[in-house]
Amino acid sequence: MQVLNRELERISAQYLGGIATDRIATVVAVLLSYVLAHVYRRIPTSGDGAYKHVFSIASTVVLFGAVQEQWWGLVHLLCGALVAHALMKTLRGRGMVAAVFLTAMAHMSYSQIRRQLAETAAADGSVHVDLDHTGAQMVFVIKITSLAWCVYDGTQPQDSLSSYQKKNAVAAVPGLLELLGYVFFFPGLAVGPAFELATYRRMVRLDSLRTLRTQTPRAYRRLGESVVWMAVYVVYGGRYLFPYMATDRFAATHPTYLSKTLYMCAAGVAARAAFYTAWKMSEGACVVAGLGFDGIDNGAARWLDISNVHVRGVELGSSLKTMIDSWNIGTNTWLRHHVYLRILQLSSSRRDTAAAASATATAAGVTFLVSAWWHGFYPGYYLTFVLGAASSNAARTLRRALNPLFVALSVRRPYVKRVYDVAGWALSIYSLDFIVTPFMTLSLSASLRAWAAMLYAVPLGVLAVNVVFNTLGFGHRLRRIHERAKLE
């Protein structure tokens, strides 16, 4: 809709500080999906849910195709769905899963590489990439590869499956209409959340409007939360930018390390605000439609948490691990259940300790590679993932060594534990913002310049923790001191 986009350009220039029109169009599409979700949940549930599948597909064509002008994106997603469905129909076993996984990932990689090659350099040296179908394709990959595993699980003995696999196993390859309704589910198409086919089927079969209405307040609370974060992004998104940290002006305008740190942390909040806006807004529309319904228990409806992010966990988490686990939850769930645990299951016959440790390391390594591959090919992504993994391990080492001592000290001096917790939060949020800087600057040179402006503090800190607590054995000595104190 070129007329709509011209109007959005005018609104952006006059009221929104020049925010890119493609991003505003995405917000408009998600807001319209609330209206369509109210219609969707009133559609009578036929035996196979065909009416709801068709409505969802048609809504996606309007929102993603017409409003966001992503017609070629729809073609890419449709082709990916048709190929995946054909592979599930013709192949069997793990070979089918591997074929679906590799095909979907390769197709997504092609789109990501094309996008990366088409990037344009902004005046300040940052990289601006227009929103396209790659975000929706990333959600699609999670859905379609998860479905391939669930179809495989449907052919396996029940006693060989985990509880998660039993709950989400699919007895037969779904029909093409149902598969398209699943992957083209309109409220979560562009930014997620991703979910299993079993979750989609429970939503489609739910025809109690009274039950659905109980979730309406929860849905609109998420919309309200997204509006708050949108305001944060509109006000501060243009003032605090990670790419600015890679410029010579950054050092000139922020001469002290404290001022640099405060700027970096403000840039982190502003950048996350954009994600919070999109994710929470999309989650709310999904809840309106009924996504997350998990059956009836003792006369009361059960609902799954379909959040893609727990904002409180990210912003106020007591550790780096809590912050990371609270971010992009749908992707973390996919990586855990359909990559990491699958690799471990392949090695489940290896009983000795050394083999089990090797299998765990292999699973972790493969999961890391799949996560990096899924995100794309900007060098900054890989700097973030490598430092994030190393920092998480260092933070775990530090916490194991220091936490027992501070807990013991707080018995007589309660304020010690509170000071320790606040210090842990401050160090964690500083580390998180430092780690994600390359994720936002994208290029290798800009990422290293931004890190250099911050004196490479986190990589050097990770190195120091490993040398002091692991190589020199200080962590082991602290644990022995703590054990002796407990005995006394």
Coordinates of C-alpha atoms in Angstrom, one line a residue:
M1 CA 0.0 0.0 0.0
Q2 CA 2.1 2.9 -1.3
V3 CA -0.5 5.4 -0.2
L4 CA -0.3 4.1 3.4
N5 CA 3.5 4.1 3.4
R6 CA 3.6 7.7 2.1
E7 CA 1.4 8.7 5.0
L8 CA 3.6 6.8 7.4
E9 CA 6.6 8.7 6.1
R10 CA 4.9 12.0 6.8
I11 CA 3.9 10.9 10.3
S12 CA 7.4 9.7 11.0
A13 CA 9.0 12.9 9.9
Q14 CA 6.6 15.2 11.8
Y15 CA 6.0 13.3 15.0
L16 CA 8.4 10.2 15.4
G17 CA 11.8 11.7 14.8
G18 CA 12.2 10.1 11.4
I19 CA 11.9 6.4 12.4
A20 CA 12.2 4.1 9.4
T21 CA 8.8 3.6 7.6
D22 CA 9.3 -0.1 7.4
R23 CA 9.4 -0.3 11.2
I24 CA 6.3 1.8 11.5
A25 CA 4.5 -0.4 9.0
T26 CA 5.4 -3.4 11.1
V27 CA 3.8 -1.8 14.1
V28 CA 0.7 -0.9 12.1
A29 CA 0.4 -4.5 10.9
V30 CA 0.7 -5.9 14.4
L31 CA -1.9 -3.4 15.7
L32 CA -4.3 -4.4 12.9
S33 CA -3.8 -8.0 13.9
Y34 CA -5.5 -7.3 17.2
V35 CA -8.7 -6.4 15.3
L36 CA -8.3 -9.5 13.1
A37 CA -7.6 -11.7 16.2
H38 CA -11.0 -10.7 17.7
V39 CA -12.6 -11.8 14.5
Y40 CA -10.5 -15.0 14.4
R41 CA -11.6 -16.2 17.8
R42 CA -15.3 -15.9 16.8
I43 CA -14.9 -18.1 13.7
P44 CA -16.7 -21.4 14.3
T45 CA -14.4 -24.3 14.7
S46 CA -15.1 -26.9 12.0
G47 CA -13.9 -30.5 12.4
D48 CA -10.5 -29.7 10.9
G49 CA -10.3 -26.0 11.6
A50 CA -10.3 -25.1 7.9
Y51 CA -12.1 -21.8 8.4
K52 CA -9.6 -20.6 10.9
H53 CA -6.6 -21.8 8.7
V54 CA -8.0 -19.9 5.7
F55 CA -8.7 -16.7 7.7
S56 CA -5.2 -16.8 9.2
I57 CA -3.6 -17.2 5.7
A58 CA -5.7 -14.4 4.2
S59 CA -4.9 -12.1 7.1
T60 CA -1.2 -12.7 6.6
V61 CA -1.5 -11.8 2.9
V62 CA -3.2 -8.5 3.9
L63 CA -0.9 -7.6 6.7
F64 CA 2.5 -8.9 5.5
G65 CA 1.9 -8.4 1.8
A66 CA -0.3 -5.3 1.4
V67 CA 0.6 -3.3 4.6
Q68 CA 4.3 -4.2 4.9
E69 CA 4.7 -4.6 1.1
Q70 CA 6.5 -7.9 1.5
W71 CA 5.0 -9.8 -1.5
W72 CA 8.3 -11.4 -2.4
G73 CA 8.7 -12.4 1.3
L74 CA 5.3 -14.2 1.1
V75 CA 6.6 -16.1 -2.0
H76 CA 9.7 -17.1 -0.2
L77 CA 7.7 -18.4 2.8
L78 CA 5.2 -20.2 0.7
C79 CA 7.9 -21.9 -1.3
G80 CA 9.7 -22.9 1.9
A81 CA 6.5 -24.4 3.3
L82 CA 5.7 -26.3 0.1
V83 CA 9.2 -27.8 -0.1
A84 CA 9.1 -28.8 3.6
H85 CA 5.7 -30.4 3.3
A86 CA 6.9 -32.4 0.3
L87 CA 10.0 -33.6 2.2
M88 CA 7.9 -34.6 5.2
K89 CA 5.5 -36.6 3.0
T90 CA 8.2 -38.4 1.0
L91 CA 11.0 -39.0 3.5
R92 CA 11.1 -40.9 6.8
G93 CA 13.1 -40.9 10.0
R94 CA 15.9 -38.7 10.9
G95 CA 16.8 -38.3 7.2
M96 CA 13.5 -36.4 6.8
V97 CA 14.4 -34.1 9.8
A98 CA 17.8 -33.4 8.4
A99 CA 16.5 -32.6 4.9
V100 CA 13.9 -30.2 6.3
F101 CA 16.4 -28.6 8.6
L102 CA 19.1 -28.1 6.0
T103 CA 16.8 -26.9 3.3
A104 CA 15.0 -24.4 5.5
M105 CA 18.3 -23.1 7.0
A106 CA 20.0 -22.9 3.5
H107 CA 17.0 -20.9 2.1
M108 CA 17.0 -18.6 5.1
S109 CA 20.8 -18.1 4.7
Y110 CA 20.3 -17.1 1.0
S111 CA 17.8 -14.4 2.1
Q112 CA 20.1 -13.2 4.9
I113 CA 23.1 -13.0 2.6
R114 CA 21.2 -11.1 0.0
R115 CA 20.0 -8.7 2.7
Q116 CA 23.5 -8.3 4.0
L117 CA 24.9 -7.5 0.5
A118 CA 22.2 -4.9 0.0
E119 CA 23.0 -3.0 3.2
T120 CA 23.7 0.8 3.0
A121 CA 26.2 2.7 5.1
A122 CA 24.8 5.5 7.1
A123 CA 26.6 8.8 7.5
D124 CA 27.9 7.9 11.0
G125 CA 29.4 4.7 9.8
S126 CA 26.6 2.5 11.1
V127 CA 24.7 0.0 9.0
H128 CA 21.0 0.5 8.3
V129 CA 19.2 -2.5 6.8
D130 CA 15.6 -2.3 5.8
L131 CA 13.2 -4.7 7.4
D132 CA 12.4 -7.5 5.0
H133 CA 11.1 -11.1 5.1
T134 CA 14.2 -12.5 6.8
G135 CA 12.7 -11.9 10.3
A136 CA 9.6 -13.8 9.4
Q137 CA 11.7 -16.5 7.7
M138 CA 13.7 -16.9 11.0
V139 CA 10.4 -17.6 12.8
F140 CA 9.4 -19.9 10.0
V141 CA 12.6 -21.9 10.3
I142 CA 11.9 -22.5 14.0
K143 CA 8.4 -23.6 13.3
I144 CA 9.1 -25.9 10.4
T145 CA 12.1 -27.6 11.8
S146 CA 10.3 -28.1 15.2
L147 CA 7.4 -29.7 13.2
A148 CA 9.8 -32.0 11.4
W149 CA 11.0 -33.3 14.8
C150 CA 7.5 -33.6 16.2
V151 CA 6.5 -35.7 13.1
Y152 CA 9.5 -37.9 13.7
D153 CA 8.5 -38.2 17.4
G154 CA 5.1 -39.4 16.4
T155 CA 6.7 -42.5 14.8
Q156 CA 8.8 -43.4 17.9
P157 CA 7.9 -45.5 20.9
Q158 CA 6.5 -43.5 23.8
D159 CA 9.0 -44.7 26.3
S160 CA 11.8 -43.2 24.2
L161 CA 10.5 -39.7 24.3
S162 CA 10.8 -36.9 26.9
S163 CA 7.7 -35.4 28.4
Y164 CA 8.1 -32.4 26.1
Q165 CA 8.3 -34.6 23.1
K166 CA 5.3 -36.7 24.1
K167 CA 3.2 -33.6 24.5
N168 CA 4.1 -32.2 21.1
A169 CA 4.5 -35.3 19.0
V170 CA 2.5 -35.3 15.8
A171 CA 1.1 -38.7 14.7
A172 CA 1.0 -37.9 11.0
V173 CA 2.2 -35.2 8.6
P174 CA -0.4 -32.4 8.8
G175 CA -2.4 -31.5 5.7
L176 CA -1.1 -28.6 3.5
L177 CA -3.9 -26.2 4.6
E178 CA -3.2 -26.8 8.3
L179 CA 0.5 -26.5 7.8
L180 CA 0.0 -23.1 6.0
G181 CA -2.3 -22.0 8.7
Y182 CA 0.3 -22.8 11.3
V183 CA 3.3 -21.2 9.6
F184 CA 1.3 -18.2 8.4
F185 CA -0.5 -17.6 11.7
F186 CA -0.9 -13.8 11.3
P187 CA -0.3 -12.3 14.8
G188 CA 3.2 -13.9 15.2
L189 CA 4.3 -14.1 11.6
A190 CA 6.9 -11.3 11.5
V191 CA 8.4 -11.3 15.0
G192 CA 7.1 -14.4 16.7
P193 CA 6.6 -15.9 19.1
A194 CA 7.3 -19.3 17.6
F195 CA 5.4 -22.3 19.0
E196 CA 4.7 -26.0 18.3
L197 CA 2.0 -27.4 16.0
A198 CA 0.3 -29.0 19.1
T199 CA -0.1 -25.5 20.7
Y200 CA -1.6 -24.2 17.4
R201 CA -4.1 -27.1 17.3
R202 CA -5.3 -26.5 20.8
M203 CA -5.9 -22.9 19.9
V204 CA -7.8 -23.8 16.7
R205 CA -10.0 -26.3 18.5
L206 CA -10.9 -23.8 21.3
D207 CA -14.4 -22.5 20.6
S208 CA -15.4 -21.2 24.0
L209 CA -15.6 -17.4 23.6
R210 CA -16.1 -17.1 27.3
T211 CA -12.8 -18.9 28.0
L212 CA -11.0 -16.7 25.5
R213 CA -12.4 -13.5 27.0
T214 CA -10.7 -14.3 30.3
Q215 CA -7.4 -13.7 28.6
T216 CA -8.3 -10.4 27.0
P217 CA -7.0 -8.2 29.9
R218 CA -3.7 -10.1 29.9
A219 CA -3.4 -9.5 26.1
Y220 CA -4.0 -5.8 26.4
R221 CA -1.6 -5.4 29.4
R222 CA 1.0 -6.7 27.0
L223 CA -0.1 -4.1 24.4
G224 CA 0.1 -1.4 27.1
E225 CA 3.6 -2.6 28.0
S226 CA 4.7 -2.4 24.4
V227 CA 3.4 1.2 24.1
V228 CA 5.5 2.2 27.1
W229 CA 8.6 0.7 25.5
M230 CA 7.7 2.3 22.2
A231 CA 7.7 5.7 23.9
V232 CA 11.1 4.9 25.3
Y233 CA 12.4 4.0 21.9
V234 CA 10.9 7.0 20.2
V235 CA 12.4 9.4 22.8
Y236 CA 15.8 7.8 23.3
G237 CA 16.3 5.5 20.3
G238 CA 17.9 8.3 18.2
R239 CA 19.9 9.7 21.1
Y240 CA 21.7 6.6 22.3
L241 CA 23.1 4.4 19.5
F242 CA 25.7 1.6 19.8
P243 CA 27.3 2.6 16.4
Y244 CA 28.1 6.0 17.8
M245 CA 30.5 4.3 20.2
A246 CA 32.7 3.3 17.3
T247 CA 33.3 7.0 16.2
D248 CA 36.0 9.4 17.2
R249 CA 33.3 11.8 18.5
F250 CA 32.3 9.3 21.2
A251 CA 35.6 9.6 22.9
A252 CA 35.6 13.4 22.6
T253 CA 32.1 13.8 24.0
H254 CA 32.5 11.2 26.7
P255 CA 36.0 11.7 28.2
T256 CA 35.5 9.7 31.4
Y257 CA 35.0 5.9 31.6
L258 CA 31.9 6.5 33.7
S259 CA 30.3 8.7 31.1
K260 CA 31.1 6.0 28.4
T261 CA 29.6 3.3 30.6
L262 CA 26.4 5.3 31.2
Y263 CA 26.0 6.0 27.5
M264 CA 26.5 2.3 26.6
C265 CA 23.9 1.2 29.2
A266 CA 21.5 3.8 27.9
A267 CA 22.0 2.6 24.4
G268 CA 21.3 -0.9 25.6
V269 CA 18.0 0.1 27.1
A270 CA 17.0 2.0 23.9
A271 CA 18.0 -0.9 21.7
R272 CA 16.1 -3.4 23.8
A273 CA 13.0 -1.1 23.9
A274 CA 12.6 -1.7 20.1
F275 CA 12.6 -5.5 20.7
Y276 CA 10.2 -5.2 23.7
T277 CA 7.8 -3.1 21.6
A278 CA 7.6 -5.6 18.8
W279 CA 7.6 -8.8 20.9
K280 CA 5.1 -7.6 23.6
M281 CA 2.7 -6.2 20.9
S282 CA 2.8 -9.4 19.0
E283 CA 2.4 -11.5 22.1
G284 CA -0.8 -9.6 23.0
A285 CA -2.4 -10.2 19.6
C286 CA -1.5 -13.9 19.9
V287 CA -3.2 -14.1 23.3
V288 CA -6.3 -12.4 21.9
A289 CA -6.5 -15.1 19.3
G290 CA -6.3 -17.8 22.0
L291 CA -2.7 -18.9 21.5
G292 CA -1.3 -20.6 24.6
F293 CA -4.5 -22.6 25.5
D294 CA -3.3 -25.8 27.2
G295 CA -6.5 -27.6 28.0
I296 CA -8.9 -27.8 30.9
D297 CA -7.8 -28.9 34.4
N298 CA -10.4 -29.3 37.1
G299 CA -12.8 -27.1 35.2
A300 CA -10.3 -24.3 34.8
A301 CA -8.5 -23.4 31.6
R302 CA -4.7 -23.8 31.6
W303 CA -2.6 -21.3 29.6
L304 CA 1.0 -21.6 28.5
D305 CA 3.4 -18.7 28.8
I306 CA 4.1 -17.7 25.2
S307 CA 6.3 -14.8 26.0
N308 CA 9.3 -14.1 23.8
V309 CA 10.9 -12.0 26.5
H310 CA 10.6 -11.5 30.3
V311 CA 11.5 -7.8 30.6
R312 CA 12.0 -8.0 34.4
G313 CA 14.4 -10.9 34.0
V314 CA 16.4 -9.0 31.4
E315 CA 16.5 -5.6 33.1
L316 CA 16.7 -6.7 36.8
G317 CA 18.1 -10.2 36.6
S318 CA 20.5 -11.1 39.4
S319 CA 22.9 -12.8 37.0
L320 CA 24.0 -12.7 33.4
K321 CA 22.5 -16.2 32.9
T322 CA 19.1 -15.0 34.1
M323 CA 19.2 -12.1 31.7
I324 CA 20.2 -14.2 28.7
D325 CA 17.6 -16.9 29.6
S326 CA 14.9 -14.2 29.7
W327 CA 15.7 -13.0 26.2
N328 CA 14.3 -14.4 23.0
I329 CA 12.7 -17.3 24.8
G330 CA 11.2 -18.9 21.8
T331 CA 14.5 -19.3 20.1
N332 CA 16.1 -20.6 23.3
T333 CA 13.3 -23.2 23.7
W334 CA 13.9 -24.3 20.1
L335 CA 17.6 -24.6 20.5
R336 CA 17.2 -26.5 23.8
H337 CA 14.5 -29.0 22.7
H338 CA 15.2 -29.4 19.0
V339 CA 19.0 -29.0 18.8
Y340 CA 20.8 -29.5 22.2
L341 CA 18.7 -32.3 23.6
R342 CA 18.4 -34.0 20.3
I343 CA 22.2 -34.2 20.0
L344 CA 22.4 -35.6 23.5
Q345 CA 19.7 -38.2 22.6
L346 CA 21.8 -39.4 19.7
S347 CA 24.6 -40.1 22.2
S348 CA 22.4 -41.6 24.9
S349 CA 23.9 -45.1 24.5
R350 CA 27.3 -43.9 25.7
R351 CA 27.4 -44.6 29.4
D352 CA 30.9 -43.8 30.7
T353 CA 31.6 -40.4 32.2
A354 CA 34.1 -39.3 29.7
A355 CA 31.9 -40.1 26.8
A356 CA 28.9 -38.3 28.4
A357 CA 31.1 -35.2 29.0
S358 CA 32.2 -35.4 25.4
A359 CA 28.6 -35.7 24.2
T360 CA 27.6 -32.7 26.3
A361 CA 30.4 -30.6 24.9
T362 CA 29.5 -31.6 21.4
A363 CA 25.8 -30.8 21.9
A364 CA 26.7 -27.4 23.3
G365 CA 29.1 -26.7 20.4
V366 CA 26.5 -27.7 17.8
T367 CA 23.9 -25.6 19.5
F368 CA 26.2 -22.6 19.5
L369 CA 26.9 -23.1 15.7
V370 CA 23.2 -23.5 14.9
S371 CA 22.3 -20.4 16.9
A372 CA 25.0 -18.4 15.1
W373 CA 23.9 -19.7 11.7
W374 CA 20.3 -18.9 12.4
H375 CA 21.0 -15.3 13.3
G376 CA 22.9 -14.5 10.1
F377 CA 26.4 -13.7 8.9
Y378 CA 27.3 -10.3 10.2
P379 CA 30.7 -10.5 12.0
G380 CA 29.3 -8.6 15.0
Y381 CA 26.9 -11.5 15.7
Y382 CA 29.7 -13.9 16.2
L383 CA 31.7 -11.6 18.5
T384 CA 28.6 -11.4 20.6
F385 CA 28.0 -15.1 20.7
V386 CA 31.6 -16.0 21.5
L387 CA 32.0 -13.4 24.2
G388 CA 28.5 -14.2 25.6
A389 CA 29.4 -17.9 26.0
A390 CA 32.7 -17.1 27.6
S391 CA 31.2 -14.5 29.9
S392 CA 28.5 -16.8 31.1
N393 CA 31.0 -19.4 32.1
A394 CA 33.2 -16.8 33.8
A395 CA 30.1 -15.4 35.7
R396 CA 29.2 -19.0 36.8
T397 CA 32.7 -19.5 38.1
L398 CA 32.7 -16.2 40.0
R399 CA 29.3 -16.8 41.5
R400 CA 30.2 -20.4 42.7
A401 CA 33.3 -19.0 44.3
L402 CA 31.9 -15.9 46.0
N403 CA 28.2 -16.6 46.6
P404 CA 28.7 -19.0 49.6
L405 CA 31.1 -16.5 51.3
F406 CA 28.7 -13.5 51.0
V407 CA 25.7 -15.7 52.1
A408 CA 27.7 -16.7 55.2
L409 CA 28.7 -13.1 55.9
S410 CA 25.1 -11.9 55.6
V411 CA 24.0 -14.1 58.5
R412 CA 25.5 -11.5 60.9
R413 CA 25.4 -8.5 58.5
P414 CA 22.2 -8.7 56.3
Y415 CA 23.2 -5.7 54.3
V416 CA 26.2 -7.5 52.9
K417 CA 24.0 -9.8 50.8
R418 CA 22.0 -6.8 49.5
V419 CA 25.1 -5.0 48.5
Y420 CA 26.4 -8.2 46.8
D421 CA 23.1 -8.6 44.9
V422 CA 23.1 -5.0 43.7
A423 CA 26.8 -5.3 42.7
G424 CA 26.0 -8.5 40.8
W425 CA 23.2 -6.9 39.0
A426 CA 25.3 -3.8 38.0
L427 CA 28.1 -6.0 36.8
S428 CA 25.7 -8.3 34.8
I429 CA 23.8 -5.5 33.1
Y430 CA 27.2 -3.8 32.2
S431 CA 28.5 -7.0 30.8
L432 CA 25.3 -7.6 28.8
D433 CA 25.4 -4.2 27.2
F434 CA 29.1 -4.7 26.4
I435 CA 28.5 -8.1 24.9
V436 CA 25.7 -7.0 22.6
T437 CA 27.5 -4.0 21.3
P438 CA 28.8 -5.9 18.2
F439 CA 25.3 -7.3 17.7
M440 CA 24.1 -3.8 17.0
T441 CA 27.1 -2.4 15.2
L442 CA 27.3 -5.4 12.9
S443 CA 30.6 -4.9 11.2
L444 CA 33.9 -6.2 12.6
S445 CA 35.8 -2.9 12.5
A446 CA 33.0 -0.9 14.2
S447 CA 32.6 -3.6 16.8
L448 CA 36.3 -3.6 17.7
R449 CA 36.4 0.2 17.8
A450 CA 33.4 0.3 20.2
W451 CA 35.0 -2.3 22.4
A452 CA 38.3 -0.5 22.3
A453 CA 36.5 2.7 23.5
M454 CA 35.5 0.6 26.6
L455 CA 39.0 -0.7 27.0
Y456 CA 38.0 -4.3 26.2
A457 CA 36.9 -4.5 29.9
V458 CA 34.7 -7.6 29.6
P459 CA 37.1 -9.8 27.6
L460 CA 39.9 -8.9 29.9
G461 CA 37.7 -9.6 32.9
V462 CA 36.8 -13.0 31.6
L463 CA 40.5 -13.8 31.1
A464 CA 41.3 -12.6 34.6
V465 CA 38.5 -14.8 36.2
N466 CA 39.7 -17.9 34.3
V467 CA 43.3 -17.3 35.2
V468 CA 42.7 -16.5 38.9
F469 CA 39.9 -18.9 39.7
N470 CA 40.7 -21.8 37.4
T471 CA 44.4 -21.8 36.4
L472 CA 45.7 -20.5 39.7
G473 CA 43.1 -22.5 41.7
F474 CA 41.8 -19.6 43.8
G475 CA 38.3 -20.8 43.4
H476 CA 39.1 -24.2 44.8
R477 CA 40.8 -22.5 47.8
L478 CA 37.8 -20.4 48.5
R479 CA 35.6 -23.5 48.5
R480 CA 37.9 -25.2 50.9
I481 CA 37.8 -22.2 53.2
H482 CA 34.0 -22.1 53.1
E483 CA 33.8 -25.8 53.8
R484 CA 36.1 -25.5 56.9
A485 CA 34.0 -22.5 58.1
K486 CA 30.8 -24.6 57.8
L487 CA 32.4 -27.5 59.8
E488 CA 33.4 -25.1 62.6

